[in-house]
PDB file of C-alpha atoms and ligand atoms in Angstrom:
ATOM      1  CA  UNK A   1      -8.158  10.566 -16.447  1.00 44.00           C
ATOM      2  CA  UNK A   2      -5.376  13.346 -15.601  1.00 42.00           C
ATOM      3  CA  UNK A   3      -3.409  12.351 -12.208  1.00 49.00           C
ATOM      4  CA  UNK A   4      -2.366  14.377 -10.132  1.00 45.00           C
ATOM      5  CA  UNK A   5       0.525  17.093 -10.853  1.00 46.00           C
ATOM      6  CA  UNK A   6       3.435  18.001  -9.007  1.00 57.00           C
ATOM      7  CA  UNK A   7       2.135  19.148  -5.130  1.00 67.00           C
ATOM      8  CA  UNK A   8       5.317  21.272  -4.657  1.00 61.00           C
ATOM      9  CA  UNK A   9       4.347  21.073  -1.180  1.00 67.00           C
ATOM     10  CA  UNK A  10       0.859  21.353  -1.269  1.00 71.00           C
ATOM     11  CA  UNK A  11      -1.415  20.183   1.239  1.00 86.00           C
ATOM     12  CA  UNK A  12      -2.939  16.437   1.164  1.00 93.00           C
ATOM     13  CA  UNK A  13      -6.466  15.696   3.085  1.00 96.00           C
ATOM     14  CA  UNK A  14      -6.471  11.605   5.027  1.00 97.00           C
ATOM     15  CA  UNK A  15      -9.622  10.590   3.381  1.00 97.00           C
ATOM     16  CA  UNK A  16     -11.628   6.814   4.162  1.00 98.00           C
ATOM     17  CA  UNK A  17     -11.612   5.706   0.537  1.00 98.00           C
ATOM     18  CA  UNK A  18     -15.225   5.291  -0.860  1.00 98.00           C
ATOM     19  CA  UNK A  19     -16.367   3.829  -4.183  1.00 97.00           C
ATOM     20  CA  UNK A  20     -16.480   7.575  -5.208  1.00 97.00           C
ATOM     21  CA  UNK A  21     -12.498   7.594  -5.357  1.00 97.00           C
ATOM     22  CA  UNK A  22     -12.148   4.266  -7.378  1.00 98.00           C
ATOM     23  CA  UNK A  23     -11.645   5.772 -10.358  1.00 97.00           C
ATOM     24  CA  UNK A  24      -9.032   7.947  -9.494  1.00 97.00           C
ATOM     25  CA  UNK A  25      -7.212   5.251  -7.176  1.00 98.00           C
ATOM     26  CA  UNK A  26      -7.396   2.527 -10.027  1.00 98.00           C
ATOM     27  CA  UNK A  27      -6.009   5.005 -12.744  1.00 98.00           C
ATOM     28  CA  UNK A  28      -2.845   5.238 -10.039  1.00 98.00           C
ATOM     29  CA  UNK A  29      -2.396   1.565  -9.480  1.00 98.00           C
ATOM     30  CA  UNK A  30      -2.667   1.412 -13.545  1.00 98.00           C
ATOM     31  CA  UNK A  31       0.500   3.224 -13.824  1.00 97.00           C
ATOM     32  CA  UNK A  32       1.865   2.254 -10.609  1.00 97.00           C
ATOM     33  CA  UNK A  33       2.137  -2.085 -10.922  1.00 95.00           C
ATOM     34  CA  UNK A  34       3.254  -3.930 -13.910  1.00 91.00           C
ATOM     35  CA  UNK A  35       0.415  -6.136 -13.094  1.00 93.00           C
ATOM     36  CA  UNK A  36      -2.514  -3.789 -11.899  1.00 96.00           C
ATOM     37  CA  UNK A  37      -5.507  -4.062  -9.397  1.00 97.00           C
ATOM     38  CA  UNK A  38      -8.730  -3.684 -11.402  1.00 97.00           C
ATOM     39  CA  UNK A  39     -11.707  -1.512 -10.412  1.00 98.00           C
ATOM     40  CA  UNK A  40     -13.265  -4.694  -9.275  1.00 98.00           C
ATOM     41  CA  UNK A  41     -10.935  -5.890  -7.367  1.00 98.00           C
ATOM     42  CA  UNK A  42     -10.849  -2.692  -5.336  1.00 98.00           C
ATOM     43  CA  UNK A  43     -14.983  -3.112  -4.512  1.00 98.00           C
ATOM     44  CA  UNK A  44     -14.672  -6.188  -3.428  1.00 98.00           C
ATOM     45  CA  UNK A  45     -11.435  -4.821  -0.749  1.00 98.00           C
ATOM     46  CA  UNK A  46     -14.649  -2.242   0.371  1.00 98.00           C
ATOM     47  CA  UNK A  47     -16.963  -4.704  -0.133  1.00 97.00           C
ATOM     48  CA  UNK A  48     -15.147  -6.838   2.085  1.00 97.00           C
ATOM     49  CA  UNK A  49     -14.522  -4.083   5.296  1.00 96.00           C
ATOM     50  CA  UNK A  50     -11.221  -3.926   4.283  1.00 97.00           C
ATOM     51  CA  UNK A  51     -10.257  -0.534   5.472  1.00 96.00           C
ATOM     52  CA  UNK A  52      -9.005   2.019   2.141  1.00 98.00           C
ATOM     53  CA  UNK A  53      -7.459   5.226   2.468  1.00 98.00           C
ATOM     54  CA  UNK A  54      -6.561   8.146   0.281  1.00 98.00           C
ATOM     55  CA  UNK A  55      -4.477  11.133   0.102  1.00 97.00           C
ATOM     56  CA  UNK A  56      -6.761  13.803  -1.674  1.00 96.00           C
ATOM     57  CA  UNK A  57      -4.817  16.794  -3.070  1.00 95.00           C
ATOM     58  CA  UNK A  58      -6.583  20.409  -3.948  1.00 91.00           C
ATOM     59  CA  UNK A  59      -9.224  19.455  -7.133  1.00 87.00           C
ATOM     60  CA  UNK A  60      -9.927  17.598  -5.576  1.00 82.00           C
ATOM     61  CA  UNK A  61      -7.565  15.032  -6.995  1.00 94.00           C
ATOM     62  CA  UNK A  62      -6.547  11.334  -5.632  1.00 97.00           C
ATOM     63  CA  UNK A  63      -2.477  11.658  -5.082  1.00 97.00           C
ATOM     64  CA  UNK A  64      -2.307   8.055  -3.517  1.00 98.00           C
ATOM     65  CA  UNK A  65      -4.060   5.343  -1.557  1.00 98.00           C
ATOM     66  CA  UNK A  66      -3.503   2.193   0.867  1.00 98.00           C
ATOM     67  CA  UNK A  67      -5.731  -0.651   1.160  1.00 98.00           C
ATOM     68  CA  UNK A  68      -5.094  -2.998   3.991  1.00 97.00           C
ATOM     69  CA  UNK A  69      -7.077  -5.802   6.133  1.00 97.00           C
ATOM     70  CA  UNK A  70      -7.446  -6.582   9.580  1.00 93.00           C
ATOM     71  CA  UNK A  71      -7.701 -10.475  10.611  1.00 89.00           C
ATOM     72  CA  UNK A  72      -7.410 -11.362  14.127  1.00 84.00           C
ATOM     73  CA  UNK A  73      -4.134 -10.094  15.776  1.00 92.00           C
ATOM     74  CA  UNK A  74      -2.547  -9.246  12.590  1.00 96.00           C
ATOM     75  CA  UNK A  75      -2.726  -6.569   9.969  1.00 97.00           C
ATOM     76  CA  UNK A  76      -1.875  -7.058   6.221  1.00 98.00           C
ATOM     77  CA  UNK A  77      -1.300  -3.988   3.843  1.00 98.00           C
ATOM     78  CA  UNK A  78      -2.616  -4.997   0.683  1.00 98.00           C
ATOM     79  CA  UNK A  79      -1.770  -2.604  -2.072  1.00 98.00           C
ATOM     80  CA  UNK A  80      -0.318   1.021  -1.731  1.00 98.00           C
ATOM     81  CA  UNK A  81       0.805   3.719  -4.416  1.00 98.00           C
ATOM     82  CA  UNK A  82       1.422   7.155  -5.195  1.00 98.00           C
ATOM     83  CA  UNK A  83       0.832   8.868  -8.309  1.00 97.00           C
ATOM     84  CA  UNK A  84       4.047   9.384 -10.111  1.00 97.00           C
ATOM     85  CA  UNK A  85       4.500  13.447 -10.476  1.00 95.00           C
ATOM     86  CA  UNK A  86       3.816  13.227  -6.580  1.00 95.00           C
ATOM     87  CA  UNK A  87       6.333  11.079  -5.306  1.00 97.00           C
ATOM     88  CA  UNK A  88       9.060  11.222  -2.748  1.00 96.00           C
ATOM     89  CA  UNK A  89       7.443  14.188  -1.064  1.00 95.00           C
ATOM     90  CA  UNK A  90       6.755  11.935   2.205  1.00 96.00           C
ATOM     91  CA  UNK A  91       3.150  10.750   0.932  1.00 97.00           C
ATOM     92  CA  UNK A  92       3.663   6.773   0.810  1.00 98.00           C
ATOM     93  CA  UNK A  93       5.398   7.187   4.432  1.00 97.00           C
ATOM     94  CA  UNK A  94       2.363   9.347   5.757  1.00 97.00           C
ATOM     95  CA  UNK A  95      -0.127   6.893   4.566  1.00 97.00           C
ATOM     96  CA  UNK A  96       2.268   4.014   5.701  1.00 97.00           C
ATOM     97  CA  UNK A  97       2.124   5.680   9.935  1.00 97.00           C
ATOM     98  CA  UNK A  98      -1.574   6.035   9.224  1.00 97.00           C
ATOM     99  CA  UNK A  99      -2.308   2.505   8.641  1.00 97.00           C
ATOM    100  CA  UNK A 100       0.348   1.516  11.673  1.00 97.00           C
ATOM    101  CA  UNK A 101      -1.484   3.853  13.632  1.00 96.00           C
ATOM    102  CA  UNK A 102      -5.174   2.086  12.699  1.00 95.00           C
ATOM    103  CA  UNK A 103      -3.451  -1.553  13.506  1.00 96.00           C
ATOM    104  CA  UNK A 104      -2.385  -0.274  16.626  1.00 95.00           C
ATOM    105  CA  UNK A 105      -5.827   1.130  17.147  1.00 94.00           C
ATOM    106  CA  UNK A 106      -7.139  -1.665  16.737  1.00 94.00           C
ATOM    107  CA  UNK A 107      -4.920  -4.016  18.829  1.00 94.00           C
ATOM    108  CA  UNK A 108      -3.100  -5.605  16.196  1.00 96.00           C
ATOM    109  CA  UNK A 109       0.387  -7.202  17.113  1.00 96.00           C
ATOM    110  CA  UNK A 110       1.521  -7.081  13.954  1.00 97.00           C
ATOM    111  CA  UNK A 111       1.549  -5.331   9.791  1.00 98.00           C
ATOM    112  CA  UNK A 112       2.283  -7.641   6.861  1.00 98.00           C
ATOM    113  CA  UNK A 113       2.714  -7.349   3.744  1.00 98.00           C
ATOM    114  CA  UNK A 114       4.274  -8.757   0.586  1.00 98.00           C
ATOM    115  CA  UNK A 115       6.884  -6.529  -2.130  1.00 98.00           C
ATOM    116  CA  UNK A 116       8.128  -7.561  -5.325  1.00 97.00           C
ATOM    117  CA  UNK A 117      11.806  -7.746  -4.159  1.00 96.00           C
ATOM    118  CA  UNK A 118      12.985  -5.549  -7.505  1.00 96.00           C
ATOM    119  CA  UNK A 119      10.941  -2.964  -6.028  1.00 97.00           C
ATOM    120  CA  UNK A 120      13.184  -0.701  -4.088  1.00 97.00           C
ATOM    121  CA  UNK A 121      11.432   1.741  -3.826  1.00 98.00           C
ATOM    122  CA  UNK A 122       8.786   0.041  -1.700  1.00 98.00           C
ATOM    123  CA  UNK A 123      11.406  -2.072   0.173  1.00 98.00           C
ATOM    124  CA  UNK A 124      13.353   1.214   1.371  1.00 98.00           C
ATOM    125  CA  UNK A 125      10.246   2.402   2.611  1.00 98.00           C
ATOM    126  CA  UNK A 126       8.850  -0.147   4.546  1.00 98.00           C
ATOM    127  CA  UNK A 127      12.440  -0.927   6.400  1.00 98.00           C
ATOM    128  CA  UNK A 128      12.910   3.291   7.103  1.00 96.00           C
ATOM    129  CA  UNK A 129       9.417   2.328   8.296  1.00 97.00           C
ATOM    130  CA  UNK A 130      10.634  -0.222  10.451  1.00 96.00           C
ATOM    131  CA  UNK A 131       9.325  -3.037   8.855  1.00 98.00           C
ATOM    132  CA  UNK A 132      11.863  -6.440   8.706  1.00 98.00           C
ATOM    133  CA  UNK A 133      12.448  -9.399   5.927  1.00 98.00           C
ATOM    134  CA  UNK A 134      10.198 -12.351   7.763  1.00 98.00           C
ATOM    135  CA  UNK A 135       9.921 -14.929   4.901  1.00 98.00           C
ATOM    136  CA  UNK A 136      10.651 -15.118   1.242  1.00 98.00           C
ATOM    137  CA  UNK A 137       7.444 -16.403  -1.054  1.00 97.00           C
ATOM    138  CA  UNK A 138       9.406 -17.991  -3.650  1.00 97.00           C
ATOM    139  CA  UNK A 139       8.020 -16.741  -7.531  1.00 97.00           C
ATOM    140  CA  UNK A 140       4.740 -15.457  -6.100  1.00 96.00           C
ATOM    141  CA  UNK A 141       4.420 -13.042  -8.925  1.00 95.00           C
ATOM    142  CA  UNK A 142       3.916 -12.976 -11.949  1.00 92.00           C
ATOM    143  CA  UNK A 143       7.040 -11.396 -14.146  1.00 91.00           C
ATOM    144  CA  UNK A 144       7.709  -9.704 -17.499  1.00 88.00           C
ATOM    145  CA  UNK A 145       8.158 -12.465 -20.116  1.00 90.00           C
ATOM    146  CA  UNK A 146       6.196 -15.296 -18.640  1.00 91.00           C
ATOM    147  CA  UNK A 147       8.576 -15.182 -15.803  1.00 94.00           C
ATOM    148  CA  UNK A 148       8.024 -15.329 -11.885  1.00 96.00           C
ATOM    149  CA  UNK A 149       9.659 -12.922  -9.084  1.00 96.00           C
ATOM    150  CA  UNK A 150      10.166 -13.733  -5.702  1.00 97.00           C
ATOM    151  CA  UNK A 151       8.077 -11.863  -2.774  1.00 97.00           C
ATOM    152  CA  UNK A 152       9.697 -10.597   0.035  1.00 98.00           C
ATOM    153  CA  UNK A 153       7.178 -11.227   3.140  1.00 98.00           C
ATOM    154  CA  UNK A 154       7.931  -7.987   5.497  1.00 98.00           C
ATOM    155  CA  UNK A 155       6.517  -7.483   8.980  1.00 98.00           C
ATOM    156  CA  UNK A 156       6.304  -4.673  11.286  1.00 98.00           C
ATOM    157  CA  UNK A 157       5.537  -5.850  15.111  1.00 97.00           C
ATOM    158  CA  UNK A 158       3.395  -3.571  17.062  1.00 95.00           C
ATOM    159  CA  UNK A 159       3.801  -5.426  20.539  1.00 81.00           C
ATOM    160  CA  UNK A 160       7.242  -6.468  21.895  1.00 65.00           C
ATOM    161  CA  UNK A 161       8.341  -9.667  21.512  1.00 53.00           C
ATOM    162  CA  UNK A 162       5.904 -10.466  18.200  1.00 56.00           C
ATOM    163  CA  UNK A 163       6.289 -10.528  15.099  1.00 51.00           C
ATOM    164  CA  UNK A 164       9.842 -12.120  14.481  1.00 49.00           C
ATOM    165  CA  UNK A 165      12.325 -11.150  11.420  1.00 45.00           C
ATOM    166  CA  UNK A 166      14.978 -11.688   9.522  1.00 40.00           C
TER     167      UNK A 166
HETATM  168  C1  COA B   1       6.964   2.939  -3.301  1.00 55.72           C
HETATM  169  C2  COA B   1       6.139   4.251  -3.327  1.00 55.72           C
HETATM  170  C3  COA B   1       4.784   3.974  -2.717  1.00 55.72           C
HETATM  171  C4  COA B   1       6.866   5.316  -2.497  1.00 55.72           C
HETATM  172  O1  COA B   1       6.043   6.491  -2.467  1.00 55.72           O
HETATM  173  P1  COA B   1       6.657   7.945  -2.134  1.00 55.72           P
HETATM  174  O2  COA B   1       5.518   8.843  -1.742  1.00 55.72           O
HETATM  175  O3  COA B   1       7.530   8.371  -3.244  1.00 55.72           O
HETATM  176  O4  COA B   1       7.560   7.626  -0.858  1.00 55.72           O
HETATM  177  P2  COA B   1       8.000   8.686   0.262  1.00 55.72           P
HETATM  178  O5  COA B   1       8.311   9.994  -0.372  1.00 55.72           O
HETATM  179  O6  COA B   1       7.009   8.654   1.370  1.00 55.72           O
HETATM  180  O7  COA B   1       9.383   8.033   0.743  1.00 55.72           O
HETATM  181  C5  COA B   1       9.550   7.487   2.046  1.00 55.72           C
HETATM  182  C6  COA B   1      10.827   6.651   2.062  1.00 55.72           C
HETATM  183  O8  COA B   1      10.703   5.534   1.168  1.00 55.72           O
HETATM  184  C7  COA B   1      11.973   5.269   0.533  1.00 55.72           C
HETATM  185  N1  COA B   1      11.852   5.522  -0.916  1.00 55.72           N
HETATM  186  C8  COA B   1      10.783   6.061  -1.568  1.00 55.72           C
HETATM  187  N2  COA B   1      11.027   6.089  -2.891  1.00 55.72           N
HETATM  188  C9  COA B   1      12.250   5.568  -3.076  1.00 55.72           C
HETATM  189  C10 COA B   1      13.044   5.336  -4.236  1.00 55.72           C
HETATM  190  N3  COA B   1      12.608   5.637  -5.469  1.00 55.72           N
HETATM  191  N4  COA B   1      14.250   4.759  -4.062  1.00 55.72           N
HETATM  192  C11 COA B   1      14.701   4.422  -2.838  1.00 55.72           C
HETATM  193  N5  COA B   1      13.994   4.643  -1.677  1.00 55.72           N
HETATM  194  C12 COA B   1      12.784   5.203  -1.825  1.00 55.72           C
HETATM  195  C13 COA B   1      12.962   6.241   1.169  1.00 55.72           C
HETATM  196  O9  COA B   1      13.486   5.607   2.334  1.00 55.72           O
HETATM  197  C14 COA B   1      12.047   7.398   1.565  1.00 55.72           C
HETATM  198  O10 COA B   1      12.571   8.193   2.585  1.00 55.72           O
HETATM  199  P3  COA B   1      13.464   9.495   2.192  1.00 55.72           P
HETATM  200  O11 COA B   1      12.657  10.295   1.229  1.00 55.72           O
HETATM  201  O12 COA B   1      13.689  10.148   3.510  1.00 55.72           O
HETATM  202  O13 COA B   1      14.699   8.947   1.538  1.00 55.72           O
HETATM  203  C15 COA B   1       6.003   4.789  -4.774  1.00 55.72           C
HETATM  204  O14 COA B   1       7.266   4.793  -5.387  1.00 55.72           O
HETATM  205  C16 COA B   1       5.012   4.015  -5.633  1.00 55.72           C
HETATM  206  O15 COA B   1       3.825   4.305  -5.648  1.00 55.72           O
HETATM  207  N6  COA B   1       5.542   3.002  -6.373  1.00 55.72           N
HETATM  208  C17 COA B   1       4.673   2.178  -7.251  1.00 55.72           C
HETATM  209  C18 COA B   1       3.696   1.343  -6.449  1.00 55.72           C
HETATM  210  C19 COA B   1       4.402   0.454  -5.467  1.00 55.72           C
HETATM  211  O16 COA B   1       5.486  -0.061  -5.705  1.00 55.72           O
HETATM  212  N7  COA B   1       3.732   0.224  -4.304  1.00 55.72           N
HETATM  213  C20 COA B   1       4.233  -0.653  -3.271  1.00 55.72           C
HETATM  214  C21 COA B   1       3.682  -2.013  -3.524  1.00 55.72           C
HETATM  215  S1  COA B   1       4.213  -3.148  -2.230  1.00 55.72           S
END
């Protein structure tokens, strides 16, 4: 399936992500992770009530998507990508104050999440986000070569006082 091409500044609809958009959010993760979601894995995130959201460019065409999970006071953002020919035009930090703004909502004290810590990418956008180094998960991925990487556990408190950091 074609992704989506440059935006150039194009508008982007907020759109609860359905089964109808799994398709176009799994071909993004495909060329997004070195070790990809599979369709399945993103019904059973709906399947569960995890909450899913997508950026929907004119096409209509999936630009990007978040999936993330509410469990008593605190958040956790699951997954989160942006098709390549549509990056760093401010679509992974819209999505990223969307999902703040639904823990909030919702009363949460505090977003998690985990990062690969060679992703810098991801890492400079959750701390411009505010987010903070809480814990390290020590070769929680897999790596290229049989190897293991290192997760860097990141949290974001929504309440004074909670959430702690590094
Ligand atoms: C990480 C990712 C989601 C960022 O998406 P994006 O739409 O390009 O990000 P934005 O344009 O919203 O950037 C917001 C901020 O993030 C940081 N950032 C984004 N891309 C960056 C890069 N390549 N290098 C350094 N910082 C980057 C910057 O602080 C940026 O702010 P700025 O543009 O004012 O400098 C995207 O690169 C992606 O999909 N990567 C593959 C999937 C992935 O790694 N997901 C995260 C899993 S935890």
């Amino acid at each position: 399936m074609a992704l989506a091409a440059d935006l150039g500044g194009a508008p982007t609809r907020l759109l609860p992500m359905t089964r109808h958009h799994i398709e176009a959010v799994a071909a993004i993760e495909q060329v997004s992770q070195t070790h990809p979601w599979s369709r399945r894995m993103f019904e059973d995130c709906l399947d569960a009530g995890y909450s899913g959201w997508v950026l929907e460019a004119e096409g209509p065409a999936v630009v990007a998507f978040a999936v993330n999970s509410l469990a008593m006071d605190d958040a956790h953002l699951l997954n989160l990508a942006v098709a390549p020919t549509a990056r760093r035009g401010g679509l992974a930090r819209r999505l990223l104050d969307h999902v703040l703004t639904q823990a909030r909502a919702a009363e949460a004290q505090r977003v998690l999440l985990e990062v690969r810590e060679s992703n810098g990418a991801a890492v400079g956008l959750y701390a411009d986000a505010g987010f903070r180094l809480l814990a390290r998960r020590r070769g929680y991925y897999p790596a290229a070569g049989g190897r293991r990487e290192d997760a860097l556990v990141m949290v974001c408190a929504l309440a004074d006082g909670v959430g702690g950091g590094a």
